[in-house]
PDB file of C-alpha atoms in Angstrom:
ATOM      1  CA  UNK A 178       0.000   0.000   0.000  1.00 86.00           C
ATOM      2  CA  UNK A 179       1.255   3.463  -0.883  1.00 95.00           C
ATOM      3  CA  UNK A 180       1.789   5.875   1.986  1.00 95.00           C
ATOM      4  CA  UNK A 181      -0.021   9.190   2.307  1.00 96.00           C
ATOM      5  CA  UNK A 182       3.139  10.996   1.174  1.00 96.00           C
ATOM      6  CA  UNK A 183       3.578   8.712  -1.863  1.00 96.00           C
ATOM      7  CA  UNK A 184      -0.042   9.261  -2.879  1.00 97.00           C
ATOM      8  CA  UNK A 185       0.384  13.019  -2.496  1.00 97.00           C
ATOM      9  CA  UNK A 186       3.488  12.951  -4.716  1.00 96.00           C
ATOM     10  CA  UNK A 187       1.596  11.052  -7.421  1.00 96.00           C
ATOM     11  CA  UNK A 188      -1.488  13.260  -7.263  1.00 97.00           C
ATOM     12  CA  UNK A 189       0.573  16.450  -7.341  1.00 96.00           C
ATOM     13  CA  UNK A 190       2.021  15.426 -10.744  1.00 94.00           C
ATOM     14  CA  UNK A 191      -1.360  16.358 -12.255  1.00 94.00           C
ATOM     15  CA  UNK A 192      -1.018  20.125 -12.815  1.00 94.00           C
ATOM     16  CA  UNK A 193      -4.733  20.513 -13.583  1.00 94.00           C
ATOM     17  CA  UNK A 194      -5.603  19.585  -9.980  1.00 97.00           C
ATOM     18  CA  UNK A 195      -5.674  22.141  -7.166  1.00 97.00           C
ATOM     19  CA  UNK A 196      -4.902  21.035  -3.624  1.00 97.00           C
ATOM     20  CA  UNK A 197      -7.394  21.938  -0.882  1.00 97.00           C
ATOM     21  CA  UNK A 198      -6.495  21.093   2.719  1.00 96.00           C
ATOM     22  CA  UNK A 199      -9.584  20.150   4.728  1.00 95.00           C
ATOM     23  CA  UNK A 200     -10.339  19.092   8.306  1.00 92.00           C
ATOM     24  CA  UNK A 201      -8.516  16.336  10.208  1.00 93.00           C
ATOM     25  CA  UNK A 202      -5.379  16.730   8.036  1.00 94.00           C
ATOM     26  CA  UNK A 203      -7.242  15.366   5.023  1.00 97.00           C
ATOM     27  CA  UNK A 204      -6.623  16.702   1.513  1.00 97.00           C
ATOM     28  CA  UNK A 205      -8.920  17.157  -1.474  1.00 97.00           C
ATOM     29  CA  UNK A 206      -7.839  17.846  -5.036  1.00 98.00           C
ATOM     30  CA  UNK A 207     -10.202  19.825  -7.278  1.00 97.00           C
ATOM     31  CA  UNK A 208     -10.404  19.962 -11.044  1.00 95.00           C
ATOM     32  CA  UNK A 209     -11.570  23.548 -11.504  1.00 93.00           C
ATOM     33  CA  UNK A 210     -12.083  23.111 -15.269  1.00 91.00           C
ATOM     34  CA  UNK A 211     -14.746  20.452 -14.664  1.00 89.00           C
ATOM     35  CA  UNK A 212     -17.665  20.663 -17.080  1.00 85.00           C
ATOM     36  CA  UNK A 213     -19.906  19.379 -14.308  1.00 85.00           C
ATOM     37  CA  UNK A 214     -20.939  20.508 -10.852  1.00 85.00           C
ATOM     38  CA  UNK A 215     -18.543  18.021  -9.262  1.00 85.00           C
ATOM     39  CA  UNK A 216     -14.994  19.346  -9.043  1.00 92.00           C
ATOM     40  CA  UNK A 217     -13.532  16.831  -6.556  1.00 95.00           C
ATOM     41  CA  UNK A 218     -11.215  14.318  -8.207  1.00 97.00           C
ATOM     42  CA  UNK A 219      -9.473  13.223  -4.991  1.00 97.00           C
ATOM     43  CA  UNK A 220     -11.623  13.359  -1.881  1.00 97.00           C
ATOM     44  CA  UNK A 221     -10.520  13.143   1.764  1.00 97.00           C
ATOM     45  CA  UNK A 222      -7.046  11.702   1.251  1.00 97.00           C
ATOM     46  CA  UNK A 223      -6.132  10.902   4.857  1.00 97.00           C
ATOM     47  CA  UNK A 224      -2.695  10.568   6.487  1.00 96.00           C
ATOM     48  CA  UNK A 225      -3.531   6.896   7.167  1.00 95.00           C
ATOM     49  CA  UNK A 226      -3.496   6.338   3.375  1.00 92.00           C
ATOM     50  CA  UNK A 227      -7.237   6.101   2.882  1.00 95.00           C
ATOM     51  CA  UNK A 228      -8.982   8.284   0.344  1.00 97.00           C
ATOM     52  CA  UNK A 229     -11.320   8.379  -2.622  1.00 97.00           C
ATOM     53  CA  UNK A 230     -11.240   9.251  -6.332  1.00 97.00           C
ATOM     54  CA  UNK A 231     -14.330  10.282  -8.273  1.00 96.00           C
ATOM     55  CA  UNK A 232     -15.416   7.662 -10.842  1.00 93.00           C
ATOM     56  CA  UNK A 233     -19.114   8.460 -11.122  1.00 89.00           C
ATOM     57  CA  UNK A 234     -18.973   9.001 -14.894  1.00 85.00           C
ATOM     58  CA  UNK A 235     -16.750   5.979 -15.592  1.00 86.00           C
ATOM     59  CA  UNK A 236     -17.348   2.258 -15.996  1.00 83.00           C
ATOM     60  CA  UNK A 237     -15.318  -0.574 -14.525  1.00 85.00           C
ATOM     61  CA  UNK A 238     -15.089   0.726 -10.965  1.00 90.00           C
ATOM     62  CA  UNK A 239     -17.169  -0.103  -7.909  1.00 90.00           C
ATOM     63  CA  UNK A 240     -18.303   3.244  -6.506  1.00 93.00           C
ATOM     64  CA  UNK A 241     -20.135   4.376  -3.390  1.00 93.00           C
ATOM     65  CA  UNK A 242     -23.345   6.444  -3.515  1.00 91.00           C
ATOM     66  CA  UNK A 243     -21.290   9.591  -4.245  1.00 92.00           C
ATOM     67  CA  UNK A 244     -19.530   8.007  -7.221  1.00 93.00           C
ATOM     68  CA  UNK A 245     -16.256   7.595  -5.309  1.00 96.00           C
ATOM     69  CA  UNK A 246     -13.781   4.692  -5.375  1.00 97.00           C
ATOM     70  CA  UNK A 247     -11.712   3.858  -2.295  1.00 97.00           C
ATOM     71  CA  UNK A 248      -8.006   4.053  -3.231  1.00 97.00           C
ATOM     72  CA  UNK A 249      -6.516   2.705   0.009  1.00 96.00           C
ATOM     73  CA  UNK A 250      -4.923  -0.360  -1.647  1.00 96.00           C
ATOM     74  CA  UNK A 251      -4.209   1.125  -5.099  1.00 96.00           C
ATOM     75  CA  UNK A 252      -0.783   0.758  -6.696  1.00 95.00           C
ATOM     76  CA  UNK A 253       0.949   3.724  -8.309  1.00 95.00           C
ATOM     77  CA  UNK A 254      -0.177   2.609 -11.775  1.00 93.00           C
ATOM     78  CA  UNK A 255      -3.788   2.134 -10.647  1.00 95.00           C
ATOM     79  CA  UNK A 256      -3.820   5.509  -8.903  1.00 96.00           C
ATOM     80  CA  UNK A 257      -2.417   7.362 -11.918  1.00 94.00           C
ATOM     81  CA  UNK A 258      -4.861   5.622 -14.245  1.00 93.00           C
ATOM     82  CA  UNK A 259      -8.000   6.361 -12.204  1.00 95.00           C
ATOM     83  CA  UNK A 260      -7.011  10.010 -11.665  1.00 95.00           C
ATOM     84  CA  UNK A 261      -6.305  10.494 -15.393  1.00 91.00           C
ATOM     85  CA  UNK A 262      -9.640   8.860 -16.270  1.00 91.00           C
ATOM     86  CA  UNK A 263     -11.478  10.902 -13.635  1.00 94.00           C
ATOM     87  CA  UNK A 264     -10.128  14.182 -15.017  1.00 93.00           C
ATOM     88  CA  UNK A 265     -11.069  13.177 -18.556  1.00 90.00           C
ATOM     89  CA  UNK A 266     -14.552  12.119 -17.442  1.00 89.00           C
ATOM     90  CA  UNK A 267     -15.090  15.608 -16.012  1.00 90.00           C
ATOM     91  CA  UNK A 268     -13.754  17.389 -19.102  1.00 86.00           C
ATOM     92  CA  UNK A 269     -16.241  18.895 -21.548  1.00 74.00           C
ATOM     93  CA  UNK A 270     -16.649  16.773 -24.652  1.00 63.00           C
ATOM     94  CA  UNK A 271     -17.352  18.788 -27.804  1.00 47.00           C
ATOM     95  CA  UNK A 272     -17.986  15.875 -30.145  1.00 42.00           C
ATOM     96  CA  UNK A 273     -21.026  13.659 -30.217  1.00 34.00           C
ATOM     97  CA  UNK A 274     -20.552  10.169 -28.799  1.00 37.00           C
ATOM     98  CA  UNK A 275     -21.547   8.526 -32.097  1.00 38.00           C
ATOM     99  CA  UNK A 276     -18.922  10.500 -34.038  1.00 46.00           C
ATOM    100  CA  UNK A 277     -15.358   9.211 -34.066  1.00 54.00           C
ATOM    101  CA  UNK A 278     -12.973  11.455 -32.171  1.00 59.00           C
ATOM    102  CA  UNK A 279     -10.415  13.635 -33.915  1.00 75.00           C
ATOM    103  CA  UNK A 280      -7.994  13.145 -31.013  1.00 83.00           C
ATOM    104  CA  UNK A 281      -7.879  10.475 -28.330  1.00 87.00           C
ATOM    105  CA  UNK A 282      -5.426   9.455 -25.601  1.00 90.00           C
ATOM    106  CA  UNK A 283      -4.674   5.797 -24.809  1.00 91.00           C
ATOM    107  CA  UNK A 284      -2.691   4.291 -21.896  1.00 91.00           C
ATOM    108  CA  UNK A 285      -1.039   0.962 -21.111  1.00 91.00           C
ATOM    109  CA  UNK A 286      -0.290  -0.788 -17.799  1.00 89.00           C
ATOM    110  CA  UNK A 287       3.049   1.042 -17.541  1.00 87.00           C
ATOM    111  CA  UNK A 288       1.207   4.413 -17.692  1.00 87.00           C
ATOM    112  CA  UNK A 289       2.695   5.135 -21.111  1.00 90.00           C
ATOM    113  CA  UNK A 290       0.280   7.216 -23.147  1.00 92.00           C
ATOM    114  CA  UNK A 291      -0.141   7.445 -26.911  1.00 93.00           C
ATOM    115  CA  UNK A 292      -2.392   9.867 -28.770  1.00 92.00           C
ATOM    116  CA  UNK A 293      -4.423   9.133 -31.896  1.00 92.00           C
ATOM    117  CA  UNK A 294      -4.854  12.268 -33.984  1.00 90.00           C
ATOM    118  CA  UNK A 295      -6.792  12.705 -37.243  1.00 86.00           C
ATOM    119  CA  UNK A 296      -4.686  14.688 -39.705  1.00 82.00           C
ATOM    120  CA  UNK A 297      -5.284  15.103 -43.452  1.00 78.00           C
ATOM    121  CA  UNK A 298      -7.658  12.123 -43.675  1.00 79.00           C
ATOM    122  CA  UNK A 299      -5.130   9.855 -41.911  1.00 86.00           C
ATOM    123  CA  UNK A 300      -4.935   8.671 -38.311  1.00 89.00           C
ATOM    124  CA  UNK A 301      -1.529   9.245 -36.713  1.00 92.00           C
ATOM    125  CA  UNK A 302      -0.412   7.755 -33.398  1.00 93.00           C
ATOM    126  CA  UNK A 303       2.020   9.900 -31.408  1.00 92.00           C
ATOM    127  CA  UNK A 304       4.139   9.020 -28.367  1.00 90.00           C
ATOM    128  CA  UNK A 305       4.300  11.141 -25.214  1.00 87.00           C
ATOM    129  CA  UNK A 306       7.325  13.025 -26.549  1.00 87.00           C
ATOM    130  CA  UNK A 307       5.475  13.890 -29.764  1.00 85.00           C
ATOM    131  CA  UNK A 308       7.229  11.357 -31.982  1.00 89.00           C
ATOM    132  CA  UNK A 309       5.207   9.631 -34.703  1.00 92.00           C
ATOM    133  CA  UNK A 310       4.553   6.003 -33.748  1.00 92.00           C
ATOM    134  CA  UNK A 311       2.386   5.000 -36.719  1.00 92.00           C
ATOM    135  CA  UNK A 312       0.065   6.185 -39.492  1.00 93.00           C
ATOM    136  CA  UNK A 313      -3.203   4.457 -40.412  1.00 90.00           C
ATOM    137  CA  UNK A 314      -5.863   4.921 -43.082  1.00 87.00           C
ATOM    138  CA  UNK A 315      -8.783   4.593 -40.651  1.00 84.00           C
ATOM    139  CA  UNK A 316      -9.557   5.218 -37.008  1.00 84.00           C
ATOM    140  CA  UNK A 317     -10.425   1.515 -36.660  1.00 84.00           C
ATOM    141  CA  UNK A 318      -6.955   0.477 -37.889  1.00 88.00           C
ATOM    142  CA  UNK A 319      -5.281   2.807 -35.374  1.00 89.00           C
ATOM    143  CA  UNK A 320      -7.561   1.567 -32.603  1.00 88.00           C
ATOM    144  CA  UNK A 321      -6.827  -2.103 -33.445  1.00 88.00           C
ATOM    145  CA  UNK A 322      -3.091  -1.389 -33.410  1.00 91.00           C
ATOM    146  CA  UNK A 323      -3.259   0.207 -29.950  1.00 91.00           C
ATOM    147  CA  UNK A 324      -5.417  -2.587 -28.523  1.00 90.00           C
ATOM    148  CA  UNK A 325      -3.006  -5.198 -29.902  1.00 90.00           C
ATOM    149  CA  UNK A 326      -0.125  -3.343 -28.225  1.00 91.00           C
ATOM    150  CA  UNK A 327      -1.915  -3.444 -24.839  1.00 92.00           C
ATOM    151  CA  UNK A 328      -3.319   0.089 -24.737  1.00 91.00           C
ATOM    152  CA  UNK A 329      -6.818   1.126 -23.708  1.00 89.00           C
ATOM    153  CA  UNK A 330      -8.752   4.358 -24.104  1.00 84.00           C
ATOM    154  CA  UNK A 331      -8.620   6.815 -21.254  1.00 80.00           C
TER     155      UNK A 331
END
């Protein structure tokens, strides 16, 4: 289990989150650019290592009645993944769900991210440092490539 300090270090690597100290030495982290009423991404992180991350708009997580997931036993990879997904779930989406995205971020178990970007009727996959990883004729081809390489959509 990660310590309180280790969890804080991980959470503080997300520049879009703002730290808010609350009662009993607990800490919240807000996403002020949230498109929704909820701004809490990390809720009541406690010095004993307990805490919660908002997952109310995501699938694949068991949440409480407030849409929160207990992160007490999370690994570093799991914590980074759920925070990244939480932020994205609270971000305004301009495109319709039925329309394919023009840009999309994918992640693997090692928290490496790749971005699919539509450019000039092609679908390019870029690494975190901006290098071109592959070019595909269709979104489906790019998506199949990423899934085969062990990546999943954020």
